[in-house]
Amino acid sequence: MYSPSHRLVIDDRLLSIEELIRQKKFDQARRELAGLSADQFDAVTPERGLFLSFSADCALDAGEYRKALDLGLASTHLLAEFTLHKRYGRTMLVLSRAYAAVGDLKNAELRAYDALASYRRVSETNGQIDALNELARVAYIRTNLEGAAEFLADAIAMASDNPRKTALLTGNHGRIRILNGHWVQAEQDISTALEYNRAHHYDSSVATDLLSLAWISIRKRNFLPAERWLTEAA
């Protein structure tokens, strides 16, 4: 087993792919991965596990959920031998999302908790926020709205110095509040998220926020503002 006193040296090609994935440039990451193979990396180093992990991430992005599961599980068996908690946590998040996509919510929840624990070991705040958001998503799918709201509240509290994540989480929290019937607070949350997303030109998030405001207006039977929100979203 790897000793923390050893210095890990990661292949520059893998580090380049990791950065592409961080930037959500998945098409380019896939092209880079296509020029490599798992057999090029020794299984007694973490590099083969990282190659499989990045391949799983790209498969998830492409909607190849079973492939993402196979690659992610193979990766965790290798990465578990090393003290790469952030990368192990990322792989667990990929597994959680893939399990949720195929309807296995029990495993999705377990993997999200594993991701949260891995990120906590190294005080990785952004990773913990992502894991809490994933736990909220699983709870939402299970119609555990109170649980989803609690996870999001914890994530928002951790994201105070990250405006982008705060906007994302606040919008998600607002959408949960719509379902709980807390329309006034939901409208405030989503309007706050919309203001940030508009200012920074996150168009897909703007569209989601507009649709959510339209949904609130429809439920309140305020059809004229609902029409305006829907038109702008379209």
mmCIF file of C-alpha atoms in Angstrom, residues 13-219:
data_model
loop_
_atom_site.group_PDB
_atom_site.id
_atom_site.type_symbol
_atom_site.label_atom_id
_atom_site.label_comp_id
_atom_site.label_asym_id
_atom_site.label_seq_id
_atom_site.Cartn_x
_atom_site.Cartn_y
_atom_site.Cartn_z
ATOM 1 C CA ARG A 13 -1.080 13.809 -19.822
ATOM 2 C CA LEU A 14 -3.421 12.718 -17.048
ATOM 3 C CA LEU A 15 -3.084 16.066 -15.285
ATOM 4 C CA SER A 16 -3.984 17.799 -18.555
ATOM 5 C CA ILE A 17 -7.102 15.636 -18.941
ATOM 6 C CA GLU A 18 -8.057 16.294 -15.329
ATOM 7 C CA GLU A 19 -7.909 20.047 -15.949
ATOM 8 C CA LEU A 20 -10.062 19.709 -19.084
ATOM 9 C CA ILE A 21 -12.682 17.850 -17.063
ATOM 10 C CA ARG A 22 -12.530 20.497 -14.344
ATOM 11 C CA GLN A 23 -13.291 23.077 -17.040
ATOM 12 C CA LYS A 24 -16.074 20.819 -18.384
ATOM 13 C CA LYS A 25 -14.317 20.496 -21.753
ATOM 14 C CA PHE A 26 -15.405 16.890 -22.084
ATOM 15 C CA ASP A 27 -15.094 16.559 -25.858
ATOM 16 C CA GLN A 28 -11.450 17.557 -25.708
ATOM 17 C CA ALA A 29 -10.880 15.330 -22.679
ATOM 18 C CA ARG A 30 -12.340 12.374 -24.585
ATOM 19 C CA ARG A 31 -10.003 13.019 -27.504
ATOM 20 C CA GLU A 32 -7.017 13.077 -25.155
ATOM 21 C CA LEU A 33 -8.148 9.864 -23.440
ATOM 22 C CA ALA A 34 -8.575 8.148 -26.817
ATOM 23 C CA GLY A 35 -4.814 8.414 -27.335
ATOM 24 C CA LEU A 36 -4.129 6.520 -24.114
ATOM 25 C CA SER A 37 -5.033 3.163 -22.591
ATOM 26 C CA ALA A 38 -5.208 1.787 -19.062
ATOM 27 C CA ASP A 39 -2.440 -0.705 -19.869
ATOM 28 C CA GLN A 40 0.023 2.152 -20.336
ATOM 29 C CA PHE A 41 -0.108 2.827 -16.599
ATOM 30 C CA ASP A 42 1.204 0.581 -13.842
ATOM 31 C CA ALA A 43 -1.478 -0.673 -11.456
ATOM 32 C CA VAL A 44 0.851 -0.212 -8.466
ATOM 33 C CA THR A 45 0.726 3.570 -9.018
ATOM 34 C CA PRO A 46 -2.472 5.665 -8.881
ATOM 35 C CA GLU A 47 -2.224 6.555 -12.567
ATOM 36 C CA ARG A 48 -4.259 3.629 -13.904
ATOM 37 C CA GLY A 49 -6.976 4.438 -11.362
ATOM 38 C CA LEU A 50 -6.970 8.071 -12.463
ATOM 39 C CA PHE A 51 -7.174 7.089 -16.136
ATOM 40 C CA LEU A 52 -10.235 4.959 -15.365
ATOM 41 C CA SER A 53 -11.745 7.704 -13.199
ATOM 42 C CA PHE A 54 -11.414 10.342 -15.917
ATOM 43 C CA SER A 55 -12.834 7.873 -18.449
ATOM 44 C CA ALA A 56 -15.817 7.331 -16.140
ATOM 45 C CA ASP A 57 -16.355 11.083 -15.858
ATOM 46 C CA CYS A 58 -16.414 11.428 -19.638
ATOM 47 C CA ALA A 59 -18.752 8.452 -20.010
ATOM 48 C CA LEU A 60 -21.155 10.029 -17.518
ATOM 49 C CA ASP A 61 -21.132 13.286 -19.474
ATOM 50 C CA ALA A 62 -21.940 11.330 -22.647
ATOM 51 C CA GLY A 63 -24.899 9.587 -20.989
ATOM 52 C CA GLU A 64 -23.146 6.195 -21.017
ATOM 53 C CA TYR A 65 -24.185 5.394 -17.461
ATOM 54 C CA ARG A 66 -23.397 1.671 -17.335
ATOM 55 C CA LYS A 67 -19.977 2.312 -18.808
ATOM 56 C CA ALA A 68 -19.413 5.071 -16.236
ATOM 57 C CA LEU A 69 -20.309 2.626 -13.471
ATOM 58 C CA ASP A 70 -17.941 -0.078 -14.742
ATOM 59 C CA LEU A 71 -15.057 2.356 -15.146
ATOM 60 C CA GLY A 72 -15.758 4.150 -11.866
ATOM 61 C CA LEU A 73 -15.912 0.949 -9.841
ATOM 62 C CA ALA A 74 -12.669 -0.304 -11.378
ATOM 63 C CA SER A 75 -11.088 3.043 -10.580
ATOM 64 C CA THR A 76 -12.120 3.047 -6.913
ATOM 65 C CA HIS A 77 -10.572 -0.387 -6.359
ATOM 66 C CA LEU A 78 -7.231 1.065 -7.442
ATOM 67 C CA LEU A 79 -7.487 4.546 -5.911
ATOM 68 C CA ALA A 80 -8.516 3.144 -2.521
ATOM 69 C CA GLU A 81 -4.872 2.108 -2.054
ATOM 70 C CA PHE A 82 -3.665 5.709 -2.177
ATOM 71 C CA THR A 83 -4.208 8.907 -0.204
ATOM 72 C CA LEU A 84 -5.753 10.827 -3.090
ATOM 73 C CA HIS A 85 -8.889 11.824 -1.222
ATOM 74 C CA LYS A 86 -10.011 14.600 -3.579
ATOM 75 C CA ARG A 87 -9.733 12.383 -6.637
ATOM 76 C CA TYR A 88 -11.343 9.442 -4.848
ATOM 77 C CA GLY A 89 -14.173 11.757 -3.795
ATOM 78 C CA ARG A 90 -14.639 12.915 -7.386
ATOM 79 C CA THR A 91 -14.893 9.315 -8.561
ATOM 80 C CA MET A 92 -17.495 8.624 -5.890
ATOM 81 C CA LEU A 93 -19.522 11.595 -7.109
ATOM 82 C CA VAL A 94 -19.402 10.243 -10.663
ATOM 83 C CA LEU A 95 -20.595 6.864 -9.384
ATOM 84 C CA SER A 96 -23.397 8.517 -7.406
ATOM 85 C CA ARG A 97 -24.668 10.365 -10.455
ATOM 86 C CA ALA A 98 -24.424 7.276 -12.646
ATOM 87 C CA TYR A 99 -26.284 5.130 -10.105
ATOM 88 C CA ALA A 100 -28.997 7.777 -9.844
ATOM 89 C CA ALA A 101 -29.279 7.864 -13.641
ATOM 90 C CA VAL A 102 -29.996 4.109 -13.779
ATOM 91 C CA GLY A 103 -32.455 4.306 -10.873
ATOM 92 C CA ASP A 104 -30.307 2.749 -8.138
ATOM 93 C CA LEU A 105 -30.895 5.445 -5.529
ATOM 94 C CA LYS A 106 -29.598 3.385 -2.617
ATOM 95 C CA ASN A 107 -26.136 3.126 -4.153
ATOM 96 C CA ALA A 108 -26.352 6.720 -5.371
ATOM 97 C CA GLU A 109 -26.862 7.893 -1.797
ATOM 98 C CA LEU A 110 -24.097 5.668 -0.403
ATOM 99 C CA ARG A 111 -21.567 6.909 -2.969
ATOM 100 C CA ALA A 112 -22.498 10.551 -2.325
ATOM 101 C CA TYR A 113 -21.893 10.019 1.400
ATOM 102 C CA ASP A 114 -18.550 8.363 0.551
ATOM 103 C CA ALA A 115 -17.651 11.406 -1.561
ATOM 104 C CA LEU A 116 -18.569 13.739 1.280
ATOM 105 C CA ALA A 117 -16.402 11.765 3.719
ATOM 106 C CA SER A 118 -13.426 11.790 1.330
ATOM 107 C CA TYR A 119 -13.621 15.540 0.836
ATOM 108 C CA ARG A 120 -13.967 16.114 4.576
ATOM 109 C CA ARG A 121 -10.725 14.211 5.231
ATOM 110 C CA VAL A 122 -8.792 16.907 3.387
ATOM 111 C CA SER A 123 -11.074 19.866 4.213
ATOM 112 C CA GLU A 124 -11.972 20.278 0.527
ATOM 113 C CA THR A 125 -14.865 22.756 0.711
ATOM 114 C CA ASN A 126 -15.950 22.759 -2.941
ATOM 115 C CA GLY A 127 -16.031 18.976 -3.003
ATOM 116 C CA GLN A 128 -18.141 18.871 0.147
ATOM 117 C CA ILE A 129 -20.560 21.357 -1.406
ATOM 118 C CA ASP A 130 -20.859 19.191 -4.535
ATOM 119 C CA ALA A 131 -21.449 16.078 -2.423
ATOM 120 C CA LEU A 132 -24.147 17.817 -0.353
ATOM 121 C CA ASN A 133 -25.809 19.032 -3.542
ATOM 122 C CA GLU A 134 -25.744 15.468 -4.870
ATOM 123 C CA LEU A 135 -27.293 14.154 -1.638
ATOM 124 C CA ALA A 136 -29.991 16.821 -2.014
ATOM 125 C CA ARG A 137 -30.649 15.670 -5.583
ATOM 126 C CA VAL A 138 -31.053 12.045 -4.499
ATOM 127 C CA ALA A 139 -33.356 13.109 -1.668
ATOM 128 C CA TYR A 140 -35.390 15.157 -4.148
ATOM 129 C CA ILE A 141 -35.765 12.190 -6.495
ATOM 130 C CA ARG A 142 -37.012 10.190 -3.510
ATOM 131 C CA THR A 143 -39.486 13.033 -2.758
ATOM 132 C CA ASN A 144 -37.759 13.591 0.589
ATOM 133 C CA LEU A 145 -38.132 17.338 0.231
ATOM 134 C CA GLU A 146 -37.270 18.145 3.847
ATOM 135 C CA GLY A 147 -34.040 16.167 3.583
ATOM 136 C CA ALA A 148 -33.158 17.825 0.269
ATOM 137 C CA ALA A 149 -33.720 21.270 1.799
ATOM 138 C CA GLU A 150 -31.460 20.430 4.765
ATOM 139 C CA PHE A 151 -28.615 19.258 2.522
ATOM 140 C CA LEU A 152 -28.906 22.417 0.412
ATOM 141 C CA ALA A 153 -28.950 24.654 3.494
ATOM 142 C CA ASP A 154 -25.725 23.007 4.703
ATOM 143 C CA ALA A 155 -24.156 23.455 1.269
ATOM 144 C CA ILE A 156 -25.170 27.128 1.062
ATOM 145 C CA ALA A 157 -23.636 27.770 4.477
ATOM 146 C CA MET A 158 -20.325 26.375 3.204
ATOM 147 C CA ALA A 159 -20.424 28.304 -0.092
ATOM 148 C CA SER A 160 -20.456 31.837 1.337
ATOM 149 C CA ASP A 161 -17.215 32.775 -0.452
ATOM 150 C CA ASN A 162 -18.225 31.185 -3.771
ATOM 151 C CA PRO A 163 -20.912 33.329 -5.475
ATOM 152 C CA ARG A 164 -21.343 30.952 -8.409
ATOM 153 C CA LYS A 165 -22.066 27.935 -6.231
ATOM 154 C CA THR A 166 -24.203 30.044 -3.894
ATOM 155 C CA ALA A 167 -26.398 31.102 -6.825
ATOM 156 C CA LEU A 168 -26.718 27.520 -8.048
ATOM 157 C CA LEU A 169 -27.596 26.163 -4.611
ATOM 158 C CA THR A 170 -29.957 29.025 -3.782
ATOM 159 C CA GLY A 171 -31.863 28.397 -6.992
ATOM 160 C CA ASN A 172 -32.078 24.691 -6.189
ATOM 161 C CA HIS A 173 -33.271 25.514 -2.669
ATOM 162 C CA GLY A 174 -35.948 27.751 -4.138
ATOM 163 C CA ARG A 175 -37.174 24.954 -6.384
ATOM 164 C CA ILE A 176 -37.513 22.661 -3.382
ATOM 165 C CA ARG A 177 -39.469 25.396 -1.589
ATOM 166 C CA ILE A 178 -41.916 25.578 -4.508
ATOM 167 C CA LEU A 179 -42.767 21.929 -3.939
ATOM 168 C CA ASN A 180 -43.099 22.557 -0.195
ATOM 169 C CA GLY A 181 -45.578 25.359 -0.885
ATOM 170 C CA HIS A 182 -43.264 28.094 0.445
ATOM 171 C CA TRP A 183 -43.810 30.279 -2.608
ATOM 172 C CA VAL A 184 -42.746 33.663 -1.177
ATOM 173 C CA GLN A 185 -39.348 32.414 -0.023
ATOM 174 C CA ALA A 186 -38.979 30.326 -3.190
ATOM 175 C CA GLU A 187 -39.538 33.404 -5.348
ATOM 176 C CA GLN A 188 -36.954 35.353 -3.342
ATOM 177 C CA ASP A 189 -34.386 32.563 -3.662
ATOM 178 C CA ILE A 190 -34.864 32.104 -7.382
ATOM 179 C CA SER A 191 -34.894 35.842 -8.074
ATOM 180 C CA THR A 192 -31.580 36.154 -6.213
ATOM 181 C CA ALA A 193 -30.086 33.326 -8.272
ATOM 182 C CA LEU A 194 -31.481 34.826 -11.490
ATOM 183 C CA GLU A 195 -29.896 38.216 -10.776
ATOM 184 C CA TYR A 196 -26.458 36.629 -10.414
ATOM 185 C CA ASN A 197 -26.839 34.310 -13.411
ATOM 186 C CA ARG A 198 -28.023 37.148 -15.654
ATOM 187 C CA ALA A 199 -25.142 39.393 -14.599
ATOM 188 C CA HIS A 200 -22.624 36.648 -15.427
ATOM 189 C CA HIS A 201 -24.340 35.387 -18.586
ATOM 190 C CA TYR A 202 -24.966 31.821 -17.407
ATOM 191 C CA ASP A 203 -27.735 31.385 -19.950
ATOM 192 C CA SER A 204 -28.774 27.826 -19.141
ATOM 193 C CA SER A 205 -29.118 28.749 -15.464
ATOM 194 C CA VAL A 206 -31.047 31.900 -16.400
ATOM 195 C CA ALA A 207 -33.491 29.786 -18.404
ATOM 196 C CA THR A 208 -33.960 27.372 -15.497
ATOM 197 C CA ASP A 209 -34.604 30.244 -13.078
ATOM 198 C CA LEU A 210 -37.114 31.861 -15.455
ATOM 199 C CA LEU A 211 -38.997 28.582 -15.814
ATOM 200 C CA SER A 212 -39.096 28.240 -12.039
ATOM 201 C CA LEU A 213 -40.535 31.754 -11.649
ATOM 202 C CA ALA A 214 -43.132 30.910 -14.308
ATOM 203 C CA TRP A 215 -44.031 27.761 -12.373
ATOM 204 C CA ILE A 216 -44.595 29.794 -9.201
ATOM 205 C CA SER A 217 -46.772 32.283 -11.101
ATOM 206 C CA ILE A 218 -48.847 29.499 -12.633
ATOM 207 C CA ARG A 219 -49.427 27.899 -9.231
#
